[in-house]
PDB file of C-alpha atoms in Angstrom:
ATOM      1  CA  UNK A   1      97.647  25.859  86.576  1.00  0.00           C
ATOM      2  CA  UNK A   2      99.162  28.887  88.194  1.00  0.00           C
ATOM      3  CA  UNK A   3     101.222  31.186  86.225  1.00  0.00           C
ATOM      4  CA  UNK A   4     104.653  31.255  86.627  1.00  0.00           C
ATOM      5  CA  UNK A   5     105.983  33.980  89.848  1.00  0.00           C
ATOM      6  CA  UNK A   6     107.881  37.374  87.678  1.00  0.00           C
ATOM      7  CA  UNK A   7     111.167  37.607  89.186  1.00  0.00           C
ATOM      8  CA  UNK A   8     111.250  40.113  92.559  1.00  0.00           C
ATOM      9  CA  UNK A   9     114.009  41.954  94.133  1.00  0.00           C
ATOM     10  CA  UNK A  10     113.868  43.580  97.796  1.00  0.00           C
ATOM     11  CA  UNK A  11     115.551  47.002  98.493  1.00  0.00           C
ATOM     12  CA  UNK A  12     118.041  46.961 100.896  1.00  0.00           C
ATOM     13  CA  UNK A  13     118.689  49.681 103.953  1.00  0.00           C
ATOM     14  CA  UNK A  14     121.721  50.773 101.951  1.00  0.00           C
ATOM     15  CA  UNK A  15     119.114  51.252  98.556  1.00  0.00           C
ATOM     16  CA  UNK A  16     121.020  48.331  96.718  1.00  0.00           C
ATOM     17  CA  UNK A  17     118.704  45.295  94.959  1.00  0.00           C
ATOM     18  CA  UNK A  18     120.279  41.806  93.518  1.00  0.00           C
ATOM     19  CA  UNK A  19     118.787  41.274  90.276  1.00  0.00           C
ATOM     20  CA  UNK A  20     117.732  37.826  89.493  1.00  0.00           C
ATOM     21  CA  UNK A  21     118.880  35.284  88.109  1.00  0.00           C
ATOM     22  CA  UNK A  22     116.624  34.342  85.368  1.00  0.00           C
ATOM     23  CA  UNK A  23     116.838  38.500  84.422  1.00  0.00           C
ATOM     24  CA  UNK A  24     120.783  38.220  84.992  1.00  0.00           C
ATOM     25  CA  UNK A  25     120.797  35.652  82.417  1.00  0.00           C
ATOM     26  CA  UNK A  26     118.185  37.125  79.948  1.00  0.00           C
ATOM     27  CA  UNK A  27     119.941  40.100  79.617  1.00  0.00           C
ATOM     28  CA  UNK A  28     123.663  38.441  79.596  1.00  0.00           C
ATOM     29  CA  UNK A  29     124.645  40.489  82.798  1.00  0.00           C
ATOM     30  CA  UNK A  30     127.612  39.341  84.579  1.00  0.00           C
ATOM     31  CA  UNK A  31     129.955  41.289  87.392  1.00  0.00           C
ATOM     32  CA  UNK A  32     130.700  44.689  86.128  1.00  0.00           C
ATOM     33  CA  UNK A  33     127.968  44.715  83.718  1.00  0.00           C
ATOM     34  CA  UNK A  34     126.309  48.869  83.530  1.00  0.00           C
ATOM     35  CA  UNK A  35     122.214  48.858  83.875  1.00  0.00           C
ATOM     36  CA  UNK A  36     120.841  52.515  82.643  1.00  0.00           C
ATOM     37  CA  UNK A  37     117.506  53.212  84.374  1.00  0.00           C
ATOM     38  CA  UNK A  38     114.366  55.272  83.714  1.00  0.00           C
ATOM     39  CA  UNK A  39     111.425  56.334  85.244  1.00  0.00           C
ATOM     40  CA  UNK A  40     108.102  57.749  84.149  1.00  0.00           C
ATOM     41  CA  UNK A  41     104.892  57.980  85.343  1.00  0.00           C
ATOM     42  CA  UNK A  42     105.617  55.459  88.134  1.00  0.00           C
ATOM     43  CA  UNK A  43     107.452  52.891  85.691  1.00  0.00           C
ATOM     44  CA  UNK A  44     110.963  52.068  86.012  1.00  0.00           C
ATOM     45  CA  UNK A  45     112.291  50.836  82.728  1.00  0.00           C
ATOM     46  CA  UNK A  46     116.113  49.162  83.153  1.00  0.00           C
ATOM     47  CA  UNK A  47     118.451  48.139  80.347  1.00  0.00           C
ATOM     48  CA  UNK A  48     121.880  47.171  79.980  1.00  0.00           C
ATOM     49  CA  UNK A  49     124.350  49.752  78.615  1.00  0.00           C
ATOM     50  CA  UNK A  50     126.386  48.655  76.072  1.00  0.00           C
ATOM     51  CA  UNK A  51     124.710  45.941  73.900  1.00  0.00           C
ATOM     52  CA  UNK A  52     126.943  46.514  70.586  1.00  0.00           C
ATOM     53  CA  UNK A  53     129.480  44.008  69.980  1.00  0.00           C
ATOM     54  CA  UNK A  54     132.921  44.468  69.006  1.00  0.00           C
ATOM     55  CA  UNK A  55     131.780  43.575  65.178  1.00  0.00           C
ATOM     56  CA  UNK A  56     128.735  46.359  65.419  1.00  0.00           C
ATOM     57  CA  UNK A  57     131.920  48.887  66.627  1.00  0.00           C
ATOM     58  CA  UNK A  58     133.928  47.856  63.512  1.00  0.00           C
ATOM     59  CA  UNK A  59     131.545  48.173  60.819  1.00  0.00           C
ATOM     60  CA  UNK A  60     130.474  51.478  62.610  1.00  0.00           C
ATOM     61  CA  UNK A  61     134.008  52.936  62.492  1.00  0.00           C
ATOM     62  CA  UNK A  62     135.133  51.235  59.141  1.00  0.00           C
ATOM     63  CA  UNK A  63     131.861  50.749  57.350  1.00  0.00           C
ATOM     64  CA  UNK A  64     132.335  46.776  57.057  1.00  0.00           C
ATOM     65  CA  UNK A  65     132.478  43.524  59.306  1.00  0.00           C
ATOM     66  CA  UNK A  66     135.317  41.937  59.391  1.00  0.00           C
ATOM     67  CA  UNK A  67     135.326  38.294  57.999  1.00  0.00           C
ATOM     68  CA  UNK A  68     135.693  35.524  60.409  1.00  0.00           C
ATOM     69  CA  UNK A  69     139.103  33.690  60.358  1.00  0.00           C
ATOM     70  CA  UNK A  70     140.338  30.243  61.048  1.00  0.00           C
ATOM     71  CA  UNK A  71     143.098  29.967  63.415  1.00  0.00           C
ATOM     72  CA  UNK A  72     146.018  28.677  61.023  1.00  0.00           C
ATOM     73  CA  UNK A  73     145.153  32.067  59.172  1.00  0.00           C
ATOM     74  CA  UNK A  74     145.431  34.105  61.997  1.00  0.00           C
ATOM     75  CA  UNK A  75     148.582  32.046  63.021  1.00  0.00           C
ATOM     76  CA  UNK A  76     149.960  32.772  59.522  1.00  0.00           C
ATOM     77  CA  UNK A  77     148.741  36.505  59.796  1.00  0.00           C
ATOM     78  CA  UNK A  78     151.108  37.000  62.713  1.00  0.00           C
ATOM     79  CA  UNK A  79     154.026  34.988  61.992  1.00  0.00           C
ATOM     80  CA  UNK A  80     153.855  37.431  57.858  1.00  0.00           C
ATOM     81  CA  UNK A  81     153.572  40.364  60.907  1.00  0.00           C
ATOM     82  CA  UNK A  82     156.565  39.365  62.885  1.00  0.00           C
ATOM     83  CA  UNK A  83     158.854  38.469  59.730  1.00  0.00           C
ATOM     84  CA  UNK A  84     157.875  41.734  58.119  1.00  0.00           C
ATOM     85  CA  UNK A  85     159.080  44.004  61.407  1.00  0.00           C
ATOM     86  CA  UNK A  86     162.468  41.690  62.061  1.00  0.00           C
ATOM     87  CA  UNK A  87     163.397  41.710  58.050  1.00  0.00           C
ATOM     88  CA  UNK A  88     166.782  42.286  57.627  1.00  0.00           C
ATOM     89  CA  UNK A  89     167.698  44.778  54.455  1.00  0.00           C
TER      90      UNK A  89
END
């Protein structure tokens, strides 16, 4: 059996590539999404830039993850918000 074709891109006149669709997918690229790229010796190494999630940006700026919540709780959690800024005295 013959192995399985890597995916291939062809450089444009304008120096632009489409990346393919079984990499697109792998690496959870979609429009707008930043690749970073390196060379050496010959080898050019690409990776997507920005692969921490909002949860790896909390814990890194408050120290914790924050704790999943249903929907009536975060339903609830506005509606205490909202009553608590239009309180009358």
């Amino acid at each position: 059996m013959a192995k399985p074709r890597k995916p291939q891109s062809r450089v444009t006149a304008q120096g632009q590539i489409s990346v393919p669709a079984r990499v697109r997918e792998g690496l959870g690229l979609s429009t707008g999404s930043v690749l970073e790229w390196n060379t050496e010796a010959g080898v050019a190494m690409v990776r997507r830039v920005g692969l921490n999630t909002s949860e790896d940006v909390h814990a890194a700026m408050f120290g914790r993850t924050p704790r999943a919540r249903s929907l009536a709780e975060l339903k609830e959690g506005i509606a205490r918000d909202i009553r608590s800024r239009h309180a009358r005295d």
